[in-house]
mmCIF file of C-alpha atoms in Angstrom:
data_model
loop_
_atom_site.group_PDB
_atom_site.id
_atom_site.type_symbol
_atom_site.label_atom_id
_atom_site.label_comp_id
_atom_site.label_asym_id
_atom_site.label_seq_id
_atom_site.Cartn_x
_atom_site.Cartn_y
_atom_site.Cartn_z
ATOM 1 C CA MET A 1 0.107 -0.255 -0.202
ATOM 2 C CA SER A 2 1.760 2.984 -1.181
ATOM 3 C CA ASN A 3 -0.038 5.453 0.667
ATOM 4 C CA THR A 4 0.927 3.864 4.135
ATOM 5 C CA PRO A 5 3.052 6.110 6.369
ATOM 6 C CA MET A 6 6.513 4.649 7.000
ATOM 7 C CA ALA A 7 6.877 3.533 10.614
ATOM 8 C CA ALA A 8 9.901 1.830 12.240
ATOM 9 C CA ASN A 9 8.029 -1.256 13.679
ATOM 10 C CA PRO A 10 6.909 -3.595 11.268
ATOM 11 C CA LEU A 11 3.556 -4.425 13.319
ATOM 12 C CA THR A 12 3.247 -0.835 13.323
ATOM 13 C CA ARG A 13 3.647 -0.505 9.640
ATOM 14 C CA ALA A 14 1.050 -3.766 9.138
ATOM 15 C CA VAL A 15 -1.499 -2.183 11.409
ATOM 16 C CA LEU A 16 -1.359 1.328 9.084
ATOM 17 C CA GLU A 17 -1.825 -0.731 6.293
ATOM 18 C CA ILE A 18 -4.788 -2.615 7.227
ATOM 19 C CA ASP A 19 -5.932 0.772 8.187
ATOM 20 C CA GLU A 20 -5.738 2.181 4.988
ATOM 21 C CA TYR A 21 -7.359 -0.764 3.289
ATOM 22 C CA ALA A 22 -10.170 -0.534 5.461
ATOM 23 C CA SER A 23 -10.278 3.368 4.748
ATOM 24 C CA GLY A 24 -10.547 2.746 1.189
ATOM 25 C CA LEU A 25 -13.589 0.246 1.727
ATOM 26 C CA GLY A 26 -15.314 3.191 3.402
ATOM 27 C CA TRP A 27 -17.450 3.291 6.563
ATOM 28 C CA ASP A 28 -20.006 1.183 7.769
ATOM 29 C CA GLN A 29 -18.035 -2.163 7.194
ATOM 30 C CA PRO A 30 -18.328 -5.339 8.748
ATOM 31 C CA ALA A 31 -15.165 -6.802 11.092
ATOM 32 C CA ARG A 32 -12.277 -7.940 9.270
ATOM 33 C CA LEU A 33 -9.765 -10.429 10.308
ATOM 34 C CA PHE A 34 -6.249 -11.038 8.872
ATOM 35 C CA ALA A 35 -3.746 -13.329 9.629
ATOM 36 C CA LEU A 36 -0.127 -11.665 10.068
ATOM 37 C CA VAL A 37 2.795 -13.628 8.080
ATOM 38 C CA ASP A 38 6.409 -12.894 8.011
ATOM 39 C CA THR A 39 6.663 -11.382 4.500
ATOM 40 C CA ALA A 40 10.324 -13.100 4.002
ATOM 41 C CA ARG A 41 8.912 -16.405 4.946
ATOM 42 C CA LEU A 42 5.900 -16.078 2.525
ATOM 43 C CA ARG A 43 8.196 -15.387 -0.194
ATOM 44 C CA THR A 44 10.384 -18.383 0.334
ATOM 45 C CA GLN A 45 7.726 -20.915 1.057
ATOM 46 C CA GLU A 46 4.527 -19.709 -0.672
ATOM 47 C CA PRO A 47 5.878 -18.075 -4.102
ATOM 48 C CA ALA A 48 2.612 -18.385 -5.576
ATOM 49 C CA LEU A 49 0.775 -16.640 -2.719
ATOM 50 C CA ALA A 50 3.653 -14.009 -2.711
ATOM 51 C CA ALA A 51 3.423 -13.454 -6.388
ATOM 52 C CA GLN A 52 -0.220 -12.975 -6.223
ATOM 53 C CA LEU A 53 -0.125 -10.761 -3.225
ATOM 54 C CA GLY A 54 2.592 -8.474 -5.268
ATOM 55 C CA LEU A 55 5.283 -9.375 -2.859
ATOM 56 C CA GLU A 56 7.886 -10.948 -5.221
ATOM 57 C CA ASP A 57 9.799 -7.883 -6.184
ATOM 58 C CA GLU A 58 9.813 -6.329 -2.454
ATOM 59 C CA GLN A 59 13.413 -5.883 -1.136
ATOM 60 C CA GLU A 60 12.436 -5.401 2.472
ATOM 61 C CA THR A 61 13.939 -8.721 4.538
ATOM 62 C CA SER A 62 11.503 -7.860 7.274
ATOM 63 C CA GLY A 63 7.789 -7.310 7.486
ATOM 64 C CA LEU A 64 4.550 -8.668 7.873
ATOM 65 C CA THR A 65 2.201 -9.458 5.270
ATOM 66 C CA PRO A 66 -1.552 -9.149 6.219
ATOM 67 C CA VAL A 67 -3.821 -11.845 4.842
ATOM 68 C CA GLU A 68 -7.486 -11.155 5.063
ATOM 69 C CA GLN A 69 -9.305 -14.354 6.484
ATOM 70 C CA ASP A 70 -13.113 -15.275 5.576
ATOM 71 C CA GLU A 71 -15.298 -13.175 6.829
ATOM 72 C CA VAL A 72 -16.198 -12.481 10.655
ATOM 73 C CA PRO A 73 -19.855 -13.665 11.395
ATOM 74 C CA ALA A 74 -22.169 -10.895 12.172
ATOM 75 C CA ASP A 75 -24.787 -12.709 13.948
ATOM 76 C CA ARG A 76 -22.445 -13.897 16.775
ATOM 77 C CA PRO A 77 -20.699 -11.970 19.507
ATOM 78 C CA LEU A 78 -17.313 -10.790 18.255
ATOM 79 C CA ASP A 79 -15.330 -12.330 21.575
ATOM 80 C CA GLU A 80 -17.176 -15.513 20.968
ATOM 81 C CA PHE A 81 -16.040 -15.831 17.544
ATOM 82 C CA LEU A 82 -12.170 -14.983 18.654
ATOM 83 C CA ALA A 83 -12.639 -18.045 20.976
ATOM 84 C CA THR A 84 -13.176 -20.312 18.403
ATOM 85 C CA ILE A 85 -9.803 -19.327 16.225
ATOM 86 C CA ALA A 86 -6.598 -21.296 16.171
ATOM 87 C CA TRP A 87 -3.510 -20.155 13.944
ATOM 88 C CA PRO A 88 -1.104 -22.354 12.388
ATOM 89 C CA ASP A 89 2.425 -22.011 13.224
ATOM 90 C CA ALA A 90 3.058 -19.944 9.833
ATOM 91 C CA VAL A 91 0.953 -17.335 11.067
ATOM 92 C CA ALA A 92 3.284 -14.887 13.226
ATOM 93 C CA GLY A 93 0.364 -12.585 14.648
ATOM 94 C CA CYS A 94 -3.688 -11.490 13.467
ATOM 95 C CA ALA A 95 -5.124 -8.234 13.485
ATOM 96 C CA LEU A 96 -8.733 -7.121 13.271
ATOM 97 C CA THR A 97 -10.241 -4.079 12.234
ATOM 98 C CA VAL A 98 -13.764 -3.382 13.600
ATOM 99 C CA GLU A 99 -16.040 -0.373 13.898
ATOM 100 C CA ARG A 100 -17.693 0.950 17.230
ATOM 101 C CA LEU A 101 -19.722 3.781 18.649
ATOM 102 C CA MET A 102 -17.484 5.301 21.473
ATOM 103 C CA LEU A 103 -18.560 8.447 23.821
ATOM 104 C CA PRO A 104 -15.820 10.800 24.805
ATOM 105 C CA PRO A 105 -14.297 10.658 28.387
ATOM 106 C CA SER A 106 -16.696 13.856 29.215
ATOM 107 C CA ALA A 107 -19.522 11.987 28.696
ATOM 108 C CA GLU A 108 -18.719 8.492 30.309
ATOM 109 C CA ALA A 109 -20.367 10.025 34.029
ATOM 110 C CA GLN A 110 -23.506 10.170 32.146
ATOM 111 C CA VAL A 111 -23.942 6.445 31.344
ATOM 112 C CA PRO A 112 -26.783 5.380 33.504
ATOM 113 C CA GLN A 113 -25.841 2.094 35.622
ATOM 114 C CA GLY A 114 -27.111 -1.577 35.176
ATOM 115 C CA LEU A 115 -27.706 -1.346 31.636
ATOM 116 C CA ASP A 116 -27.403 -4.838 29.920
ATOM 117 C CA GLY A 117 -25.009 -4.856 26.542
ATOM 118 C CA PRO A 118 -27.948 -4.242 23.840
ATOM 119 C CA THR A 119 -29.645 -1.762 26.057
ATOM 120 C CA LEU A 120 -26.186 0.086 26.784
ATOM 121 C CA ALA A 121 -25.458 0.112 22.915
ATOM 122 C CA LYS A 122 -28.878 1.395 22.214
ATOM 123 C CA TRP A 123 -27.969 4.317 24.924
ATOM 124 C CA VAL A 124 -24.903 5.287 22.996
ATOM 125 C CA ALA A 125 -26.011 5.187 19.929
ATOM 126 C CA GLY A 126 -28.640 7.824 20.626
ATOM 127 C CA HIS A 127 -25.987 10.061 22.988
ATOM 128 C CA PRO A 128 -25.385 13.560 21.103
ATOM 129 C CA GLU A 129 -21.552 13.158 21.733
ATOM 130 C CA ARG A 130 -21.100 9.918 20.313
ATOM 131 C CA GLN A 131 -18.292 9.143 17.659
ATOM 132 C CA GLU A 132 -17.821 6.453 15.389
ATOM 133 C CA VAL A 133 -14.417 4.860 15.379
ATOM 134 C CA ARG A 134 -12.665 2.341 13.189
ATOM 135 C CA MET A 135 -10.242 0.297 15.444
ATOM 136 C CA THR A 136 -7.196 -1.832 14.085
ATOM 137 C CA VAL A 137 -5.462 -4.216 16.665
ATOM 138 C CA ALA A 138 -2.802 -6.252 16.223
ATOM 139 C CA VAL A 139 -1.032 -9.022 17.899
ATOM 140 C CA LEU A 140 1.890 -11.010 17.616
ATOM 141 C CA ARG A 141 2.690 -14.456 19.164
ATOM 142 C CA ASP A 142 5.353 -12.996 21.208
ATOM 143 C CA GLY A 143 3.208 -10.855 22.761
ATOM 144 C CA ALA A 144 3.819 -7.312 20.792
ATOM 145 C CA ARG A 145 0.781 -5.161 20.186
ATOM 146 C CA GLU A 146 -0.640 -2.282 18.204
ATOM 147 C CA SER A 147 -3.474 -0.592 17.558
ATOM 148 C CA ALA A 148 -4.525 2.386 14.999
ATOM 149 C CA LEU A 149 -7.744 4.208 15.736
ATOM 150 C CA ARG A 150 -9.587 6.610 13.030
ATOM 151 C CA LEU A 151 -12.632 8.691 13.839
ATOM 152 C CA ARG A 152 -15.170 8.978 11.189
ATOM 153 C CA GLU A 153 -15.103 12.789 11.911
ATOM 154 C CA LYS A 154 -11.282 12.931 11.347
ATOM 155 C CA ASP A 155 -11.239 10.361 8.291
ATOM 156 C CA SER A 156 -7.787 11.096 6.809
ATOM 157 C CA ALA A 157 -4.310 9.243 6.995
ATOM 158 C CA THR A 158 -2.747 12.048 8.898
ATOM 159 C CA GLU A 159 -5.356 11.582 11.792
ATOM 160 C CA VAL A 160 -5.097 8.029 12.663
ATOM 161 C CA LEU A 161 -3.675 7.598 16.298
ATOM 162 C CA THR A 162 -1.265 4.504 17.231
ATOM 163 C CA GLY A 163 -0.468 2.988 20.132
ATOM 164 C CA ALA A 164 0.134 -0.499 21.767
ATOM 165 C CA ASP A 165 -2.638 -0.328 24.263
ATOM 166 C CA LEU A 166 -5.476 1.859 22.782
ATOM 167 C CA VAL A 167 -7.731 -1.178 22.920
ATOM 168 C CA PRO A 168 -6.398 -3.349 25.284
ATOM 169 C CA GLY A 169 -9.507 -5.681 25.667
ATOM 170 C CA LEU A 170 -9.690 -6.508 21.955
ATOM 171 C CA ALA A 171 -5.929 -6.999 22.335
ATOM 172 C CA GLU A 172 -6.492 -9.460 24.790
ATOM 173 C CA ALA A 173 -9.031 -11.348 22.889
ATOM 174 C CA LEU A 174 -6.561 -11.634 20.052
ATOM 175 C CA ALA A 175 -3.916 -12.755 22.153
ATOM 176 C CA ALA A 176 -5.774 -15.433 23.185
ATOM 177 C CA THR A 177 -6.175 -16.895 19.751
ATOM 178 C CA PHE A 178 -2.624 -18.123 20.088
ATOM 179 C CA GLU A 179 -2.887 -19.954 23.405
ATOM 180 C CA ASP A 180 -3.118 -23.453 23.607
#
């Protein structure tokens, strides 16, 4: 992805590449799951797939290639779906991009107590300060994490926030897909 900002860390580059890909699809998209594979290993062990992905001529010796997986089912909770995933050894990590509504910290004190999940989601959706956000979270087998957040109201590659601990719950759920 030629417009992906350069980052020193291969995991950060992969997260930003996935964010750019999701951005190109527009908003109101379903969750998308990606396997992260070592690019050099992919070129060596799967040259046909590397060629299909346009990686055969890349000179970079370190990096991660995101490979989109089958559709994430929309009819079941994301945490339940993630609990069913197991990755083969060739997968170095995984990433997920998902859109959610969130409230700014200033509105958190207004949240009514005791709401169940669906009722809380409906309450947040009706709140005047709600913001739509696309979260891309990635984890590696070794525990490394990275996230990218993009607000719909600031939908620009220069406005993407990155950091390892931006979405800790989702990072934990993704890391659990590598546990035995």
